[in-house]
Coordinates of C-alpha atoms and ligand atoms in Angstrom, one line a residue:
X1 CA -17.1 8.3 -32.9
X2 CA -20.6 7.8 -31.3
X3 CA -21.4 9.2 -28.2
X4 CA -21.5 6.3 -25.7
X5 CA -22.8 9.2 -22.0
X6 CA -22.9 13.0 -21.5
X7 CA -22.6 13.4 -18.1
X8 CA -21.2 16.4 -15.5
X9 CA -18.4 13.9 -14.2
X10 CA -16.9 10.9 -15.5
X11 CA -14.8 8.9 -13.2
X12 CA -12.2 6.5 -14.3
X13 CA -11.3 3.6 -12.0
X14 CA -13.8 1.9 -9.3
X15 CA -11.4 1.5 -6.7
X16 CA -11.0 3.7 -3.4
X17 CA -9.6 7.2 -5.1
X18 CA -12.3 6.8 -7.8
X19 CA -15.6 5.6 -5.5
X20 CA -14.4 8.5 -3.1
X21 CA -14.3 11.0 -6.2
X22 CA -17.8 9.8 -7.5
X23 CA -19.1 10.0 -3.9
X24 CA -18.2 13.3 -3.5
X25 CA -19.0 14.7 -6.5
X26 CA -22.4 13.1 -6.4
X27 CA -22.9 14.9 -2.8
X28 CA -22.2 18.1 -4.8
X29 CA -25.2 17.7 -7.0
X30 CA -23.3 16.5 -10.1
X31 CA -24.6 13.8 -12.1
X32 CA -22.1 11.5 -11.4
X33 CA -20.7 7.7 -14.0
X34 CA -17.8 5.6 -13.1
X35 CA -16.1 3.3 -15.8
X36 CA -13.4 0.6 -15.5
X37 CA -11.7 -1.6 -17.5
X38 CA -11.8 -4.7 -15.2
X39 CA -15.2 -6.9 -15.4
X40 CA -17.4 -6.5 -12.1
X41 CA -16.1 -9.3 -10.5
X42 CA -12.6 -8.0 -10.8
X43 CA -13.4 -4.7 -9.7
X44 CA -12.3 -2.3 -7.0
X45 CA -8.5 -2.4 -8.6
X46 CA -5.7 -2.5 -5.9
X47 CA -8.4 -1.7 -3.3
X48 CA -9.9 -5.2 -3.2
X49 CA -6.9 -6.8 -2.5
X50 CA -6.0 -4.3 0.2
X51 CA -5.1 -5.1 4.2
X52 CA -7.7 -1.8 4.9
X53 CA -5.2 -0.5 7.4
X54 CA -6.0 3.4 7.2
X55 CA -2.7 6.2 8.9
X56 CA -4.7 8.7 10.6
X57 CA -3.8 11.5 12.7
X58 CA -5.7 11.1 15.8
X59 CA -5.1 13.1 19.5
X60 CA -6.9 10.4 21.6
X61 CA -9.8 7.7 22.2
X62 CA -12.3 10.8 21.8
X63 CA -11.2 11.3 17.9
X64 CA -11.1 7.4 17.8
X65 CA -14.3 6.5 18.5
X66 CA -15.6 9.1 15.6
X67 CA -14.3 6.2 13.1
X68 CA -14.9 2.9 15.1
X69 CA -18.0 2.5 16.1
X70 CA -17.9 -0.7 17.4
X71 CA -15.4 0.0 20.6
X72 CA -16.6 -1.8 23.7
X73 CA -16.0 0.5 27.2
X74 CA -14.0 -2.9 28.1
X75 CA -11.9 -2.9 25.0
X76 CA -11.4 1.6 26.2
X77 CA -10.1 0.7 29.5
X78 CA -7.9 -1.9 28.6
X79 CA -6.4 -0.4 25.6
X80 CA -3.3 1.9 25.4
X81 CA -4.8 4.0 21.7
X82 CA -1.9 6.4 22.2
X83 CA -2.3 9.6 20.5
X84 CA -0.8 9.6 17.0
X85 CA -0.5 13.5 16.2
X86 CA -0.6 15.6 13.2
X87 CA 3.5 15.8 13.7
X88 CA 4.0 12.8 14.3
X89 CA 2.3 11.5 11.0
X90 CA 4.6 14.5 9.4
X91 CA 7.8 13.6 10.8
X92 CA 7.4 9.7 9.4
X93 CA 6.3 10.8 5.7
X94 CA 8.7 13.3 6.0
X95 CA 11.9 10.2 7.4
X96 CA 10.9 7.5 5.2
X97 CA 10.6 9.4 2.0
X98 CA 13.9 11.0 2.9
X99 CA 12.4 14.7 3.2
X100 CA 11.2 15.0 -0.4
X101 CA 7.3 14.6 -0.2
X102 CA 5.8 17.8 -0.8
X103 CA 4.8 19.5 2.4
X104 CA 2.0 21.0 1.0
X105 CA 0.2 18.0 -0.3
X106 CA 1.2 15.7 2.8
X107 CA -0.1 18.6 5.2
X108 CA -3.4 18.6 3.4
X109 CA -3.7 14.7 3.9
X110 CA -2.7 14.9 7.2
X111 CA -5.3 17.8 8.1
X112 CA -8.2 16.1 6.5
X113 CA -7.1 12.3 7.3
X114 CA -9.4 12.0 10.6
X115 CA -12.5 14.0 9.2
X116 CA -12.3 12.0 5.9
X117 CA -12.6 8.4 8.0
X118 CA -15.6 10.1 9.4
X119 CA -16.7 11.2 5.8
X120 CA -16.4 7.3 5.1
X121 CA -17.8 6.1 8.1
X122 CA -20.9 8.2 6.8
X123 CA -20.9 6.7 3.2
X124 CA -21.4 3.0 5.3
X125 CA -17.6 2.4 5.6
X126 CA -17.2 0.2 9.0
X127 CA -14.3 0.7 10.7
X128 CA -13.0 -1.5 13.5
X129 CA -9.6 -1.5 15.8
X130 CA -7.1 -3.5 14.2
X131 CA -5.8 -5.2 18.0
X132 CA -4.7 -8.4 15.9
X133 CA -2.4 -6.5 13.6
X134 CA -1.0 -3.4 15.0
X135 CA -1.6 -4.4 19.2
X136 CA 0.3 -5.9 21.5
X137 CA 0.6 -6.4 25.7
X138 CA 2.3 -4.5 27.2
X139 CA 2.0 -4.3 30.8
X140 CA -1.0 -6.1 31.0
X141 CA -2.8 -3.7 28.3
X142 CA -3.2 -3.8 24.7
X143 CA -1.0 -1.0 23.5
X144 CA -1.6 0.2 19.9
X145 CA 1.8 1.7 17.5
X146 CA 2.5 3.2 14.8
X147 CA -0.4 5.6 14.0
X148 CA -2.7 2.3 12.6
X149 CA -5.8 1.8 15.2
X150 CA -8.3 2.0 12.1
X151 CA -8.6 -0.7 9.8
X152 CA -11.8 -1.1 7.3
X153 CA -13.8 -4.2 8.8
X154 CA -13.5 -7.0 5.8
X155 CA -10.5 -5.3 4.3
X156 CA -10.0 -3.2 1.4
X157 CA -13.2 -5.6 0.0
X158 CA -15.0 -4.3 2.8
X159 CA -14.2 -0.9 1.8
X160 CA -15.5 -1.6 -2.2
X161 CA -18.7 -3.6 -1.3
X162 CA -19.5 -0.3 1.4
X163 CA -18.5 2.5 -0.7
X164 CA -20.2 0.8 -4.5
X165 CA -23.5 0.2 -2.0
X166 CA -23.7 3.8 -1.6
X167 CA -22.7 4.7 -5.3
X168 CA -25.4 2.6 -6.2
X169 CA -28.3 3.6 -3.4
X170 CA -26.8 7.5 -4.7
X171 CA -27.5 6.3 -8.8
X172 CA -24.0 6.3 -9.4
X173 CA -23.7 4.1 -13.0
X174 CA -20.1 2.0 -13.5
X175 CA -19.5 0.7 -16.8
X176 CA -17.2 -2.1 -16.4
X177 CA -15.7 -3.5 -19.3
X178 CA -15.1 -0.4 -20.5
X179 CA -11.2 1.1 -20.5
X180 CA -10.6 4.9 -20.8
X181 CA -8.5 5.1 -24.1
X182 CA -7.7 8.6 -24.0
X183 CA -9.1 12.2 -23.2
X184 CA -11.2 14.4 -25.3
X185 CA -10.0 18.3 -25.5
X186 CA -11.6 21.5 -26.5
X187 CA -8.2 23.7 -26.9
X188 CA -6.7 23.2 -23.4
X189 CA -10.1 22.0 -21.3
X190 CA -10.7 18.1 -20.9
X191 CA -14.4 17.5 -22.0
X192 CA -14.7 14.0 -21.3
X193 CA -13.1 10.5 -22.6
X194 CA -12.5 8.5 -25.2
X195 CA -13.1 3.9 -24.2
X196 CA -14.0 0.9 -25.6
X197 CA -17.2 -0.1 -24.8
X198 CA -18.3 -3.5 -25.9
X199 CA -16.0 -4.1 -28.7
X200 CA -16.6 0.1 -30.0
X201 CA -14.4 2.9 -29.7
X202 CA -17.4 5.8 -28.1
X203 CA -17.2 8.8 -26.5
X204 CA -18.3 10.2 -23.0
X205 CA -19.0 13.9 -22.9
X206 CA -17.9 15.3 -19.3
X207 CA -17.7 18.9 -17.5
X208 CA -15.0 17.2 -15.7
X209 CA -12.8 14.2 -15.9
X210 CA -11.3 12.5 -12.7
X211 CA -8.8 10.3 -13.1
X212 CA -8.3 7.2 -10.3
X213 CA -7.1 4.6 -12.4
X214 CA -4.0 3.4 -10.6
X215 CA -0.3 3.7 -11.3
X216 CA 1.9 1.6 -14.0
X217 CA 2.8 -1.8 -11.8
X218 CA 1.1 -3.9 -13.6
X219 CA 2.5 -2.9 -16.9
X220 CA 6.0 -5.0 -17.3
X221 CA 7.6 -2.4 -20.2
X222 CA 7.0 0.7 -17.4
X223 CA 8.2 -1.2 -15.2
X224 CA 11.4 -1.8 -16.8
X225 CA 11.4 1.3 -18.4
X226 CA 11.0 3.6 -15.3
X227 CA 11.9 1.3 -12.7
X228 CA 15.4 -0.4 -14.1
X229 CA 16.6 -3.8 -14.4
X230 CA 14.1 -7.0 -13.1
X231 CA 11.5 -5.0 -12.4
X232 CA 9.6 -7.2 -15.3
X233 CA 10.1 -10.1 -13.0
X234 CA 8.2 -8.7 -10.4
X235 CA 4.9 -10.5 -8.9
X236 CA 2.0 -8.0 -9.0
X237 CA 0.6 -8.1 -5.6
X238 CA -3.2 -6.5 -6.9
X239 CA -4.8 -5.9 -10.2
X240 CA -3.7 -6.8 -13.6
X241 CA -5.7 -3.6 -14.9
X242 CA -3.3 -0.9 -13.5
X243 CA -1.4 -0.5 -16.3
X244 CA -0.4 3.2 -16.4
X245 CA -2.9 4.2 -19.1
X246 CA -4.4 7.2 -17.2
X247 CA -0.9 8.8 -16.9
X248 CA 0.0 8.1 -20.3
X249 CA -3.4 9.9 -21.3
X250 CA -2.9 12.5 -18.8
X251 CA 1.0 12.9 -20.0
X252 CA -0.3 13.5 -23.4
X253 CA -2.8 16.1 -22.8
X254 CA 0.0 18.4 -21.2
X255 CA 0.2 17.0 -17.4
X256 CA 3.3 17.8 -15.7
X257 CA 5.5 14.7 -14.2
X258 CA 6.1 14.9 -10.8
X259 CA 7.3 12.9 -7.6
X260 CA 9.6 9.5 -7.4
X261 CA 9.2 7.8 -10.8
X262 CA 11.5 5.4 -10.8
X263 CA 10.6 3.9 -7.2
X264 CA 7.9 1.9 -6.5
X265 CA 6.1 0.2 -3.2
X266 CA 7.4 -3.5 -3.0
X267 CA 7.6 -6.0 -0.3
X268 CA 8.5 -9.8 0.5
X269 CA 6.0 -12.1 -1.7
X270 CA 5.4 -15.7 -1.3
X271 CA 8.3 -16.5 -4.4
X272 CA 5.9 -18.9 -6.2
X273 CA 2.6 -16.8 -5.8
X274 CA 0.9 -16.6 -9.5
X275 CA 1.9 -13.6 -11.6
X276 CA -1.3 -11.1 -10.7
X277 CA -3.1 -10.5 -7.3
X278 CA -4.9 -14.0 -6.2
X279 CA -8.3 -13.0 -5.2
X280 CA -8.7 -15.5 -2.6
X281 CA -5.2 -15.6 -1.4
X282 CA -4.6 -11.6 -1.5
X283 CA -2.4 -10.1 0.7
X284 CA -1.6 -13.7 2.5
X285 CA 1.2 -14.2 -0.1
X286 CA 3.1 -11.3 1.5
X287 CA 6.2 -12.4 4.5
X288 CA 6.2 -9.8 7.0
X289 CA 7.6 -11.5 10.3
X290 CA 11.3 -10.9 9.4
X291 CA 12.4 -8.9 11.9
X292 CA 12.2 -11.4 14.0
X293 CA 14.7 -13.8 11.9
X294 CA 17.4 -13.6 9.5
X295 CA 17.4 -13.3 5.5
X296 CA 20.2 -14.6 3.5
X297 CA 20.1 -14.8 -0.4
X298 CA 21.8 -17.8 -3.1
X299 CA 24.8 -17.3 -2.1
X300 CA 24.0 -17.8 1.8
X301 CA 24.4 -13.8 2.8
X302 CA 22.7 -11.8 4.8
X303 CA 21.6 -8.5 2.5
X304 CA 19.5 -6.4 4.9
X305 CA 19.3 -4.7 8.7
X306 CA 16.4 -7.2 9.1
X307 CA 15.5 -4.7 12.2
X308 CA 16.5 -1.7 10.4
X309 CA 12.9 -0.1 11.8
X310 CA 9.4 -1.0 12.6
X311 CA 8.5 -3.5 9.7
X312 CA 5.9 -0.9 8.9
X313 CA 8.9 2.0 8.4
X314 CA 11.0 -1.0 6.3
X315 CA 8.6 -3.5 4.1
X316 CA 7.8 -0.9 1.5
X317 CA 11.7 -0.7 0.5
X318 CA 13.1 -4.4 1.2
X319 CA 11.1 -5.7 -1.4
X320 CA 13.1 -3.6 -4.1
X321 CA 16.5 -5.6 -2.2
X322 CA 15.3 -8.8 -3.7
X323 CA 15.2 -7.5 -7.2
X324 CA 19.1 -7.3 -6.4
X325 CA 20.2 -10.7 -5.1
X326 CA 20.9 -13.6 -7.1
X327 CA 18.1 -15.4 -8.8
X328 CA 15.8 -12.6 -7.5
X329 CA 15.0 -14.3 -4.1
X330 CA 16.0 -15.0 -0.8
X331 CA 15.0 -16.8 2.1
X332 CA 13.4 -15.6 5.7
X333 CA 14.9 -17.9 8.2
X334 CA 13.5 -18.1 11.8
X335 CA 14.1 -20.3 15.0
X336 CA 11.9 -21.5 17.7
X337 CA 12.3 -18.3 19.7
X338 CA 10.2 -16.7 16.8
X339 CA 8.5 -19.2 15.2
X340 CA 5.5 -18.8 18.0
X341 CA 5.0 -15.1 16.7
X342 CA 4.8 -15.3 13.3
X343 CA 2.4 -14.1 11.6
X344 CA -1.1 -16.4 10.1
X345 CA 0.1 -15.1 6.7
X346 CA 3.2 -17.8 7.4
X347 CA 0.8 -20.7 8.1
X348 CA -1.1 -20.7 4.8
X349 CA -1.1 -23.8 2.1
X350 CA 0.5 -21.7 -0.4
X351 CA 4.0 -21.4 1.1
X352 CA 7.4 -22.0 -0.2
X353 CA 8.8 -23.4 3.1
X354 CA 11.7 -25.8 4.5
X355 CA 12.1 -27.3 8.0
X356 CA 14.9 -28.4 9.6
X357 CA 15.5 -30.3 13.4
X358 CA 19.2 -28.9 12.9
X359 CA 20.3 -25.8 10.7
X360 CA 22.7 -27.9 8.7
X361 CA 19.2 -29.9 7.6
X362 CA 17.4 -26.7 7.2
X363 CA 20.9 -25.9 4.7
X364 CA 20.2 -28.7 2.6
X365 CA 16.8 -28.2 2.0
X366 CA 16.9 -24.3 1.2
X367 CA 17.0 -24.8 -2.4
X368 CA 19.5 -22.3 -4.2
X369 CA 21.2 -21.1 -1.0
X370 CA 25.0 -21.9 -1.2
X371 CA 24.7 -24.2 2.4
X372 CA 28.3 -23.6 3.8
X373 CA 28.3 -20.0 3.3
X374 CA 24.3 -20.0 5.0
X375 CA 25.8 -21.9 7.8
X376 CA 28.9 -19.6 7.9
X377 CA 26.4 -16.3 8.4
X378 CA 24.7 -18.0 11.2
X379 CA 27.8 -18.5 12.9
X380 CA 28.8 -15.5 12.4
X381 CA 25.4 -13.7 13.2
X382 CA 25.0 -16.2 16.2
X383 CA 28.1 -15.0 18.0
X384 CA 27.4 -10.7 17.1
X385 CA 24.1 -11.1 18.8
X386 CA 23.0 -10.5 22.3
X387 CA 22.1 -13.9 24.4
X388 CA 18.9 -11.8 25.7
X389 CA 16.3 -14.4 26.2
X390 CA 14.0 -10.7 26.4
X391 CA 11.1 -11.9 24.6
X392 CA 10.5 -10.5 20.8
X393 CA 8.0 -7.4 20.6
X394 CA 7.5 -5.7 17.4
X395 CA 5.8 -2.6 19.2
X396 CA 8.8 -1.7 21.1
X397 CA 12.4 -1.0 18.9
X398 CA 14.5 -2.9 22.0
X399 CA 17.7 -1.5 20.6
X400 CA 19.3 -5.5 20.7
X401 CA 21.4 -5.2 18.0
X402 CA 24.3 -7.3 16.6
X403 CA 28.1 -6.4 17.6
X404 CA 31.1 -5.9 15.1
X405 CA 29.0 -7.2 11.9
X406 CA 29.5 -5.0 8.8
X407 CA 25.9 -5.2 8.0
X408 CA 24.2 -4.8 11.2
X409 CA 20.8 -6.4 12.8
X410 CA 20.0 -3.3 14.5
X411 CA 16.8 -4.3 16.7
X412 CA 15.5 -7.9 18.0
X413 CA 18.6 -9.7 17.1
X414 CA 19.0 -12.8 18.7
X415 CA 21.2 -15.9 18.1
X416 CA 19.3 -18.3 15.7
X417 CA 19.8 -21.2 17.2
X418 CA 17.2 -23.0 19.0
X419 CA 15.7 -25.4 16.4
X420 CA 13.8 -26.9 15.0
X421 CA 13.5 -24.1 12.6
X422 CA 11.6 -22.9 9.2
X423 CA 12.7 -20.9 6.5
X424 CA 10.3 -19.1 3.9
X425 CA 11.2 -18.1 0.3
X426 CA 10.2 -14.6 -1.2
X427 CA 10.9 -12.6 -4.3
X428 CA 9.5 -9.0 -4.7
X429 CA 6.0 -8.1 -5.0
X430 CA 5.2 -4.7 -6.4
X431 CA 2.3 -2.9 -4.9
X432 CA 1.9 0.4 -6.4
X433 CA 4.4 2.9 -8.3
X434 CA 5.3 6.2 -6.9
X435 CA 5.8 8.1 -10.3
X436 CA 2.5 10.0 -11.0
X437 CA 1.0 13.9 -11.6
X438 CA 1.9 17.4 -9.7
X439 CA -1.7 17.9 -8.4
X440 CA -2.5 20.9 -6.4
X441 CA -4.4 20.6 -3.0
X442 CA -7.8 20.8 -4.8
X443 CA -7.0 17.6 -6.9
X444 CA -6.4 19.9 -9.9
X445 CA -3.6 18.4 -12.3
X446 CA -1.1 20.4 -13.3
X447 CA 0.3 21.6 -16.5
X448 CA 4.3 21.9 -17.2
X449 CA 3.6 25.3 -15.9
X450 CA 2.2 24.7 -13.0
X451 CA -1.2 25.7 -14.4
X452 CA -4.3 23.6 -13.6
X453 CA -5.6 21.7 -16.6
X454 CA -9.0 22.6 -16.8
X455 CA -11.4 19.9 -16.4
X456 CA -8.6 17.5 -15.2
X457 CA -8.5 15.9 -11.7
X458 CA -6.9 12.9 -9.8
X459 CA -6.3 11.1 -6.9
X460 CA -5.1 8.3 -5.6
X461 CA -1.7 6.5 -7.0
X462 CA -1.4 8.2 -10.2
X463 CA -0.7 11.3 -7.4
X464 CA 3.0 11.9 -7.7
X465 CA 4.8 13.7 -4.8
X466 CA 3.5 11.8 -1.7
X467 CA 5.9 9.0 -1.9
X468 CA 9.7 8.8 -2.2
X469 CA 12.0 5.9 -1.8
X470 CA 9.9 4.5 0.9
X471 CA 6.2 4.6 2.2
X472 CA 4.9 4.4 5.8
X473 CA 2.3 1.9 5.4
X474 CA -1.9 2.5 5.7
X475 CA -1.2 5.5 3.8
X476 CA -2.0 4.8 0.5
X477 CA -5.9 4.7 1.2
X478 CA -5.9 7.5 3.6
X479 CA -4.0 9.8 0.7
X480 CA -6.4 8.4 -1.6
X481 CA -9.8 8.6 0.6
X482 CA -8.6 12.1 1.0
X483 CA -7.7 13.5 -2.4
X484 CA -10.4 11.4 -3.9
X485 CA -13.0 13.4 -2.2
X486 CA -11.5 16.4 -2.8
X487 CA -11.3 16.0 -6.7
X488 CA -14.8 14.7 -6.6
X489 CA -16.1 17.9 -5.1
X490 CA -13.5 19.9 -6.9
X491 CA -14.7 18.1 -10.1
X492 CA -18.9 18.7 -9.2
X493 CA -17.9 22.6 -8.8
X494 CA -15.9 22.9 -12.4
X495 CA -18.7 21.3 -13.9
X496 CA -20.8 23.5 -12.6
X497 CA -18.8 26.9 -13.4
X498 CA -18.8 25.4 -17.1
Ligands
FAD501 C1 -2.1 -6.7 -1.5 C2 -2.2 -5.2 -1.2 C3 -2.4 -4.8 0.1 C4 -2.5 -3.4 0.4 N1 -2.8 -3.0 1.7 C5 -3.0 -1.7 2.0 C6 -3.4 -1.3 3.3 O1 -3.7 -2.1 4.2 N2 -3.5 0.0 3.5 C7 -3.2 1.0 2.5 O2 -3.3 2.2 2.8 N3 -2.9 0.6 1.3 C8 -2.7 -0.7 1.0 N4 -2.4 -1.1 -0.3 C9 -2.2 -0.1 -1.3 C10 -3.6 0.5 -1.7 O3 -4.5 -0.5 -1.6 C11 -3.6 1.0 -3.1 O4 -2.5 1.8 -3.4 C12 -4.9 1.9 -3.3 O5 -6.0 1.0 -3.0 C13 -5.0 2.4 -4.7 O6 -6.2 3.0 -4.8 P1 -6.6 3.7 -6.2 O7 -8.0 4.0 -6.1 O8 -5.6 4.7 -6.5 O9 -6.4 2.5 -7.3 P2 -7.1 1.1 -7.4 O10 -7.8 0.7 -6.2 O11 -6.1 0.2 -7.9 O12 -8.2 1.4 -8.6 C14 -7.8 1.7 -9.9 C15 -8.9 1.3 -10.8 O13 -8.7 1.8 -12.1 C16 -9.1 0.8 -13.0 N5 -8.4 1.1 -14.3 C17 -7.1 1.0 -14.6 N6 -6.9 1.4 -15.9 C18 -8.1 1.8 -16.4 C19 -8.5 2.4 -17.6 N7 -7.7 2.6 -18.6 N8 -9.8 2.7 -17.7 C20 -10.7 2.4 -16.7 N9 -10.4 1.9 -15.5 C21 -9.1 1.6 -15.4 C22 -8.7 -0.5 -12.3 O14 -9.4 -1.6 -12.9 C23 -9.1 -0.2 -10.9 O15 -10.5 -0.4 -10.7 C24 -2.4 -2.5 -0.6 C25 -2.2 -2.9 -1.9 C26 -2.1 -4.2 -2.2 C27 -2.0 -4.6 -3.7

């Protein structure tokens, strides 16, 4: 096989993990080429469809203005930031994943989450304060929740279009069109990779090999195979290139298997939204208002705690419930009293939507829903909940749950009844799998025993361990800004020990 580059570090993928890796390693003096299977204009992977909502432990305004540079003295003084500390970002990895993450690696996340936005900030990543997402009044000020003040201005886009700017200002090279096909050995040490370049299988000599090439959820046999039943049927929320070929090849060369492998990170999704990521559309297909209404599925029940949590504790999971139901959809139903807040991603084109002046019309134009038993839950639902007219505040759990139903509506229940109303159809759209490689805290992968494979690295999703059953969400970028970085400069000193 001809040899295609000799280079000290190859990086596969070109979305966050793998322009963070390349970054870094370049900053350590390697000499640094990225490769990717998708064409240019589909690159960035999962990245470029992203919100850009980045968790970050932060103790005040004084850490936040580090990241945002763009904070008026106005916007200071009337804004609650809150502090969002290094235990608190714990304790909620720690709840949702139901105390399995692995301490160690979360820790080292959490450590280096605020000085890595910095590190981004300083590679021409913009950050702004994301008031229209994760904001709202209270008390006459903006008051921030949840550990999410930092989102990347122009979304995870933004974050490709900054971060490929500086690859190429740095002489970073990415080969798109080019797939990584498997890994080349010398006894037990990577030495580079094995793609298709142009039609031709070649060969790309490396110190050091870092692998960010995404998990398996656009690949419907993994999916089925690791994640059970309908999983095929899923939408893909982002790329059609993350197709679990980077932990196959890492799998074969001796990695160790580690973390939540047959769980993955899926959410409400517009149920007629096309089978990949929309580049236009993106994230707009995805239905995140429902604690503020009621979901029933075909046969009219309700199959959730629509206010279980904060929608950001609870989106990552529910998606998985549709997989369950009936026809593998269900509907998000909603009356006047939250109709006002829903959010934008609601008042697109692209909508699978009925309206109804009474709910028996909105019955009979749900199509699948068994009408008398929808109508039945309502009635039923109606009389359990509070007559608060309090008005709906997703910052604030308000504790106004439903009375004597077995499946409870634990926080902003109210009756549904004040029409006319809208109801939304969704199926489940899989972001990201949570299956992926025991890494140690320098990005080093693993071997069965434990050992580091020499001249192997990762980061981002094909990291296993960080994610179990659940995800708070913004973390997926921070976890893979932060181990992205370290591999790269974990990579750039291999190579140079070699
Ligand atoms: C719609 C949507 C919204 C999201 N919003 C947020 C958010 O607001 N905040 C947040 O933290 N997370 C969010 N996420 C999750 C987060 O974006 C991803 O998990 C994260 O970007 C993954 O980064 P990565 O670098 O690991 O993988 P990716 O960005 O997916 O990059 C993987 C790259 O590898 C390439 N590749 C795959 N196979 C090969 C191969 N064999 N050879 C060469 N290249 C290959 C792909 O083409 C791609 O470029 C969102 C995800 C989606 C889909």
């Amino acid at each position: 096989m001809s040899v295609l580059e000799t280079v000290d570090v190859v990086v596969v993928g070109s979305g966050n993990a793998a322009s963070c890796a390349a970054l870094a390693a370049k900053e350590a003096g390697s000499a640094v080429l990225m490769v990717d299977a998708a064409s240019v204009d589909d690159r960035g992977g999962n990245t470029a469809y992203a919100g850009g909502q980045m968790r970050v432990a932060f103790d005040g305004i004084d850490d936040l203005t580090r990241v945002i540079a763009d904070l008026t003295d106005e916007e200071i003084r009337n804004t609650d930031f809150g502090v969002y500390s290094r235990a608190d970002f714990f304790d909620d990895m720690a709840r949702v994943t139901q105390y399995r993450c692995h301490p160690e690696l979360v820790e080292y996340v959490i450590e280096n989450s605020l000085e890595t936005l910095v590190w981004l900030r300083s590679k021409g990543v913009r950050f702004e304060a994301a008031f229209g997402r994760q904001a709202s009044k209270v008390d006459g000020k903006m008051k921030f929740w949840g550990g999410l003040p930092c989102i990347v201005w122009g979304g995870g886009a933004g974050l490709i279009e900054a971060l490929h700017a500086k690859a190429s200002k740095d002489g970073i090279r990415i080969l798109y069109d080019t797939p990584a096909v498997g890994l080349l050995r010398d006894s037990r040490r990577i030495t580079g990779i094995t793609t298709l370049h142009k039609g031709e299988m070649r060969e790309v000599r490396a110190k050091a090999v870092v692998l960010a090439c995404g998990g398996f959820e656009a690949n419907a046999e993994m999916r089925t195979r690791y994640l059970g039943i309908n999983w095929d049927l899923a939408k893909v929320r982002g790329t059609r290139f993350n197709t679990g070929a980077g932990l196959r090849m890492a799998l074969e060369a001796g990695a160790r298997s580690y973390g939540h492998w047959s769980c993955a990170h899926a959410s409400f999704w517009e149920l007629n939204a096309p089978e990949y990521g929309d580049p236009v559309v993106k994230g707009a297909y995805q239905k995140l208002s429902y604690p503020f209404g009621v979901m029933v599925n075909a046969n009219g029940d309700r199959f959730i705690d629509e206010g279980e949590d904060y929608q950001t504790l609870t989106y990552a999971r529910f998606g998985r419930e549709v997989l369950a139901q009936p026809g593998l959809f269900a509907w998000q139903v909603f009356d006047q009293r939250a109709i006002p807040m829903l959010r934008d991603t609601y008042r697109i084109r692209q909508v699978t939507k009925a309206q109804g002046a009474t709910l028996e019309e909105l019955a009979s134009k749900m199509e699948g829903v068994n009408a008398g038993r929808f109508l039945d839950t309502i009635e039923a639902f109606n009389r359990a909940a509070p007559t608060s007219d309090a008005p709906l505040n997703a910052s604030v759990k308000d504790g106004l749950a439903t009375q004597g139903l077995a499946l409870p509506k634990s926080n902003w229940a109210r009756p549904v009844d004040r029409g006319p109303f809208e109801a939304f159809a969704v199926t489940a759209g899989i972001t990201f799998t949570f299956g992926g490689l025991k890494i140690t805290t320098k990005a080093e992968v693993e071997d069965d025993a434990g050992t580091p494979i020499p001249g192997l690295f990762t980061a981002g999703e094909m990291v296993g361990g960080l994610f179990y059953h659940n995800y708070p969400s913004g973390t997926g970028l921070t976890c893979g800004a932060v181990f992205g970085r370290t591999a790269g400069r974990s990579a750039a000193a291999f190579a140079r020990s070699v």
